[in-house]
Every structure is written in C-alpha cells, then in structure tokens.
XYZ file of C-alpha atoms in Angstrom:
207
model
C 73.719 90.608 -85.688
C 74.710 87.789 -82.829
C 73.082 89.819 -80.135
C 69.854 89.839 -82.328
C 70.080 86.007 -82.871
C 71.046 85.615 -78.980
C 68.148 88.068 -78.418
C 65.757 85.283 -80.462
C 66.858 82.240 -78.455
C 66.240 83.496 -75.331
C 62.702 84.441 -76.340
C 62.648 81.091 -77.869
C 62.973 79.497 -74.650
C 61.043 81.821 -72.599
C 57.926 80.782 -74.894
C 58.352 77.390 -74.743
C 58.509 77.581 -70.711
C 55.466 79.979 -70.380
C 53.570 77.339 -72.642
C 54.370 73.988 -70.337
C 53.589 76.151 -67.648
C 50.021 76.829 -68.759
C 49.066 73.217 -70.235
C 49.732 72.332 -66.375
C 46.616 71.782 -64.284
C 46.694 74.545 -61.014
C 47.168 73.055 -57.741
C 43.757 72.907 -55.696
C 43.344 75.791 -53.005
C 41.510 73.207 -50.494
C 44.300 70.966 -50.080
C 44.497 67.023 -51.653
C 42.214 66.098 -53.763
C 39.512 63.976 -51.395
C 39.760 60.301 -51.374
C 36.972 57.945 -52.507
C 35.802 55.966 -49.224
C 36.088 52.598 -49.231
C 32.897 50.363 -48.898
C 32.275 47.412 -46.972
C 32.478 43.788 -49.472
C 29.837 41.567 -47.298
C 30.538 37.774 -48.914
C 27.682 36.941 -50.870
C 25.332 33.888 -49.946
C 26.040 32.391 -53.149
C 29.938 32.688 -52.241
C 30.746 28.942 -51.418
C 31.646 27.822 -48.057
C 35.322 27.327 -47.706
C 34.944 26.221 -44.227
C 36.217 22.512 -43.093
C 33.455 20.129 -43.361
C 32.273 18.683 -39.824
C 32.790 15.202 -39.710
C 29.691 13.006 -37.781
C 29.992 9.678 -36.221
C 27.524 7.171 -37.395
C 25.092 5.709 -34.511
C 24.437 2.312 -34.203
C 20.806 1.177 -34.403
C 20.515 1.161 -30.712
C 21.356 4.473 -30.616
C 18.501 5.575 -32.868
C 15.852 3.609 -31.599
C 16.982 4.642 -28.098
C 17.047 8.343 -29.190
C 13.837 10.309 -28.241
C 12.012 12.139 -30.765
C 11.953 15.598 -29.600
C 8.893 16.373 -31.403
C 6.767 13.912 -29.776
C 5.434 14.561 -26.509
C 5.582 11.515 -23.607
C 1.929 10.248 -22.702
C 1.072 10.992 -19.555
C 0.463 7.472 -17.462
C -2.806 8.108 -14.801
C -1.597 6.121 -12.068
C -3.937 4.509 -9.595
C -4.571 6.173 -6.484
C -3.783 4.304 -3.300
C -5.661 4.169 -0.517
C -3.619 5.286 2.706
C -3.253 2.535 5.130
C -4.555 2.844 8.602
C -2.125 4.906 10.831
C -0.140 1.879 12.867
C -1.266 3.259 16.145
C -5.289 2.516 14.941
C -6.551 -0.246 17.361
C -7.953 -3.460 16.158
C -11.691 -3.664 16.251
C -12.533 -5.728 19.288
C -14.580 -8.577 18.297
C -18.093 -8.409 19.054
C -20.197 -11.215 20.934
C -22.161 -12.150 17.973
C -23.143 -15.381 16.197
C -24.530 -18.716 17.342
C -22.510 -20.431 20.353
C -20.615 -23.530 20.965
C -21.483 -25.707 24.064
C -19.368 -28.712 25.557
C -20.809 -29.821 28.134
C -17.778 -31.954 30.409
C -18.200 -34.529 32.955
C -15.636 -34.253 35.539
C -14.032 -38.480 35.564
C -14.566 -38.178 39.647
C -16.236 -42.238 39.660
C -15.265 -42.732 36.426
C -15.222 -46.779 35.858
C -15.122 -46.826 32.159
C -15.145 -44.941 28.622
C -18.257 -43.438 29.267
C -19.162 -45.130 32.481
C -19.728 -43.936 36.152
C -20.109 -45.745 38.801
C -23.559 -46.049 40.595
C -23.356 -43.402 44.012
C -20.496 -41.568 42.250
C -20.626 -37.637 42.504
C -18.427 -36.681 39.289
C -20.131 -32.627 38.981
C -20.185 -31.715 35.340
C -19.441 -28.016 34.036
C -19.544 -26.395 30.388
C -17.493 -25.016 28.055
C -18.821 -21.735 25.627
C -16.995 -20.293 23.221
C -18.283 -17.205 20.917
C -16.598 -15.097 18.059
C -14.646 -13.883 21.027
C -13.196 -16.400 22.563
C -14.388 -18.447 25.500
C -17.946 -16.862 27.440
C -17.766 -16.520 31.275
C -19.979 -14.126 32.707
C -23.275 -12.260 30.648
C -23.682 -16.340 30.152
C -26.248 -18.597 31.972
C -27.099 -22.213 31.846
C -30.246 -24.265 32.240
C -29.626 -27.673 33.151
C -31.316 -31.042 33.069
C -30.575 -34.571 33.774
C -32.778 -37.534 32.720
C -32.270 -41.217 33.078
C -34.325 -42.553 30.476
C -37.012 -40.266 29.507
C -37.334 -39.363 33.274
C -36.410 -36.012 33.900
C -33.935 -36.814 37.459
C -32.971 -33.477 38.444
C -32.664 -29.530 37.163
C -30.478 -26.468 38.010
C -29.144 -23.360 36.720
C -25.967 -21.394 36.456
C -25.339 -17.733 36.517
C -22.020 -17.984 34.794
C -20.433 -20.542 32.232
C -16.663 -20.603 32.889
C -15.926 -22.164 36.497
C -13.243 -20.270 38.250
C -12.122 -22.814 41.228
C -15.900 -24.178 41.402
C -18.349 -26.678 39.855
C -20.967 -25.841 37.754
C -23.449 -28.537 38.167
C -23.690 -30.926 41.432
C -25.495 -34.618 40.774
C -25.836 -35.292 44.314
C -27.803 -38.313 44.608
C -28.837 -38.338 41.483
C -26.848 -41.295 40.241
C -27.663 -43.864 42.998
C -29.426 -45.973 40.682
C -28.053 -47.433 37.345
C -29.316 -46.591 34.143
C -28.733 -44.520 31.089
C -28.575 -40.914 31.713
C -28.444 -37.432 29.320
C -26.985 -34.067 30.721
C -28.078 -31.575 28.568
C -27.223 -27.724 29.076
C -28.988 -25.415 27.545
C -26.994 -21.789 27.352
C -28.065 -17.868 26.901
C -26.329 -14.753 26.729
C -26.834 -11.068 27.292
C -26.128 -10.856 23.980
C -29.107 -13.153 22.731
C -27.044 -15.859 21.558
C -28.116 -19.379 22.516
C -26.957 -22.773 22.294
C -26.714 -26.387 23.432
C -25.157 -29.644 24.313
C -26.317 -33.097 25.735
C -24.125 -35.494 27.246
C -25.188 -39.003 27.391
C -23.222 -41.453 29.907
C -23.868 -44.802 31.614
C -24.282 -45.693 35.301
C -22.956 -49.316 36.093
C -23.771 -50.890 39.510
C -20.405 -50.550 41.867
C-alpha cells in the first residue's frame, strides 16, 4: 500500500517535469538569435541649433561707406595717352636763315667833334651790323652802299661780307672835305634772299 502511494508520487513528479520541459522553447541550431542592426539617426534640419551664437562687432559708418560692394564692378578710367618725349640725345633744330633782316649801320667816332658831328677832312670808316633769326650775318651777306650830302649822291661801294673781322667795311676817303649834311645808307642781301636796310644821317662841321 505505501510502495503504491510512493509509486504515485514519483510519477507525479516525473509528469510535472516532462510538462515544463515541453512548454520550453528549443534552443536554435544556428547559434544566437541575430541582432537587429542599428541605423544611423542623421539630426533633422528642423532639430534646432544648439550651437553658441557668433557674436559680430558693429562697424562704424566709416567702415561701411568705406567697404566695397563686392557685387559692383570698378569702372574702368581711359587714361590719356602721352606722347613720348623726344629721346634727350635728339639735337635742337638749327635755326634757319629766314625772315626779314636787321641793319645798323655804325659810324666809327674816328673825327668825331660832337653828338652826331664829324669834323670836315675826318676819315671815321663806317661798317654794319646784321642780325637774322640766327644770330648775327657775316658771310652769304653783301652790302650796297651810298653816301649823299644833300640830295647829291658823294660816293658808292660794296661789301662782300657784313661782319668786319679786324677790317673796315666802308672807307669815306675824301668824301667829307666839305661840310654839309650827309646820309649813309646800306642797303643789305643774302644768299638766303633776305634783304634789308639802314641810313645813317650825320653832320660835317668845318674844323
């Protein structure tokens, strides 16, 4: 009778133990179960900015009128174009022997009693002076010359050049022996087909 009731436990027991061993789920043949991969979060635009704001110092007014506007473009300034000046070695242009021409004609004071007085007999000589756009005229220059006392014409001559080197142009001789009013006129030519003239008028006194 015991072992019958001992017999009944133990089958008891061995029920219950076959039955939580069933409702259990069997172990996978493949190994662990897999795990679900993760994903990436990317922060969504909408997320708000949780960086430190950037603080900007204010520019004065000079600042921002001085500032250039990237978006406008700088005229372009035409410049005007300079002539090049003449290399320094370039030569002047030698003035040409052009133009009218400018006589003196001078008495030399040889007998000279007075302002504008010789004396009667004196020999003074009388020469020129000719000037151009180049200066003073020597040679390519020629004079015609005439004396008159009064309206008498006393004496003539001519000169092949107009600047005396050591010599006188124009010799009176005789020609003032007697008293009177006199004129010296020269008249001048060039090679260069330039002409001019002067008269000198002087007085002869009796010595």
């Amino acid at each position: 009778m015991i072992l019958t009731v001992i017999a009944a436990v133990v089958g008891v027991f061995v029920g219950i133990k076959e039955l939580a061993a069933s409702e259990e789920a069997p172990p996978s043949a493949s190994g662990p179960a897999p795990t679900t991969p993760s994903h990436t979060v990317w922060p969504s635009s909408d997320a708000e900015d949780t960086r430190a704001p950037v603080e900007r110092t204010p520019r004065s007014p000079d600042e921002e009128t001085a500032a250039p506007d990237p978006t406008t473009e700088d005229p372009v300034s035409e410049e005007p174009v300079s002539e090049d000046p003449p290399p320094d070695d370039q030569e002047p242009e030698t003035p040409q022997h052009t133009g009218p021409l400018t006589v003196r004609v001078k008495m030399n004071p040889g007998g000279k009693v007075g302002p504008n007085s010789w004396e009667a007999g004196s020999r003074p000589g009388a020469n020129t002076e000719v000037y151009d756009a180049t200066g003073r005229v020597d040679r390519g220059c020629y004079v015609q010359w005439k004396l008159k006392r009064g309206s008498e014409v006393v004496r003539t001559d001519t000169s092949s050049r107009c600047r005396p080197p050591s010599i006188t142009l124009f010799n009176f001789e005789n020609s003032l022996d007697e008293p009177g009013s006199y004129t010296l006129t020269a008249d001048v030519t060039t090679d260069w087909h330039q002409t001019g003239s002067d008269t000198f008028a002087f007085e002869v006194v009796p010595d």
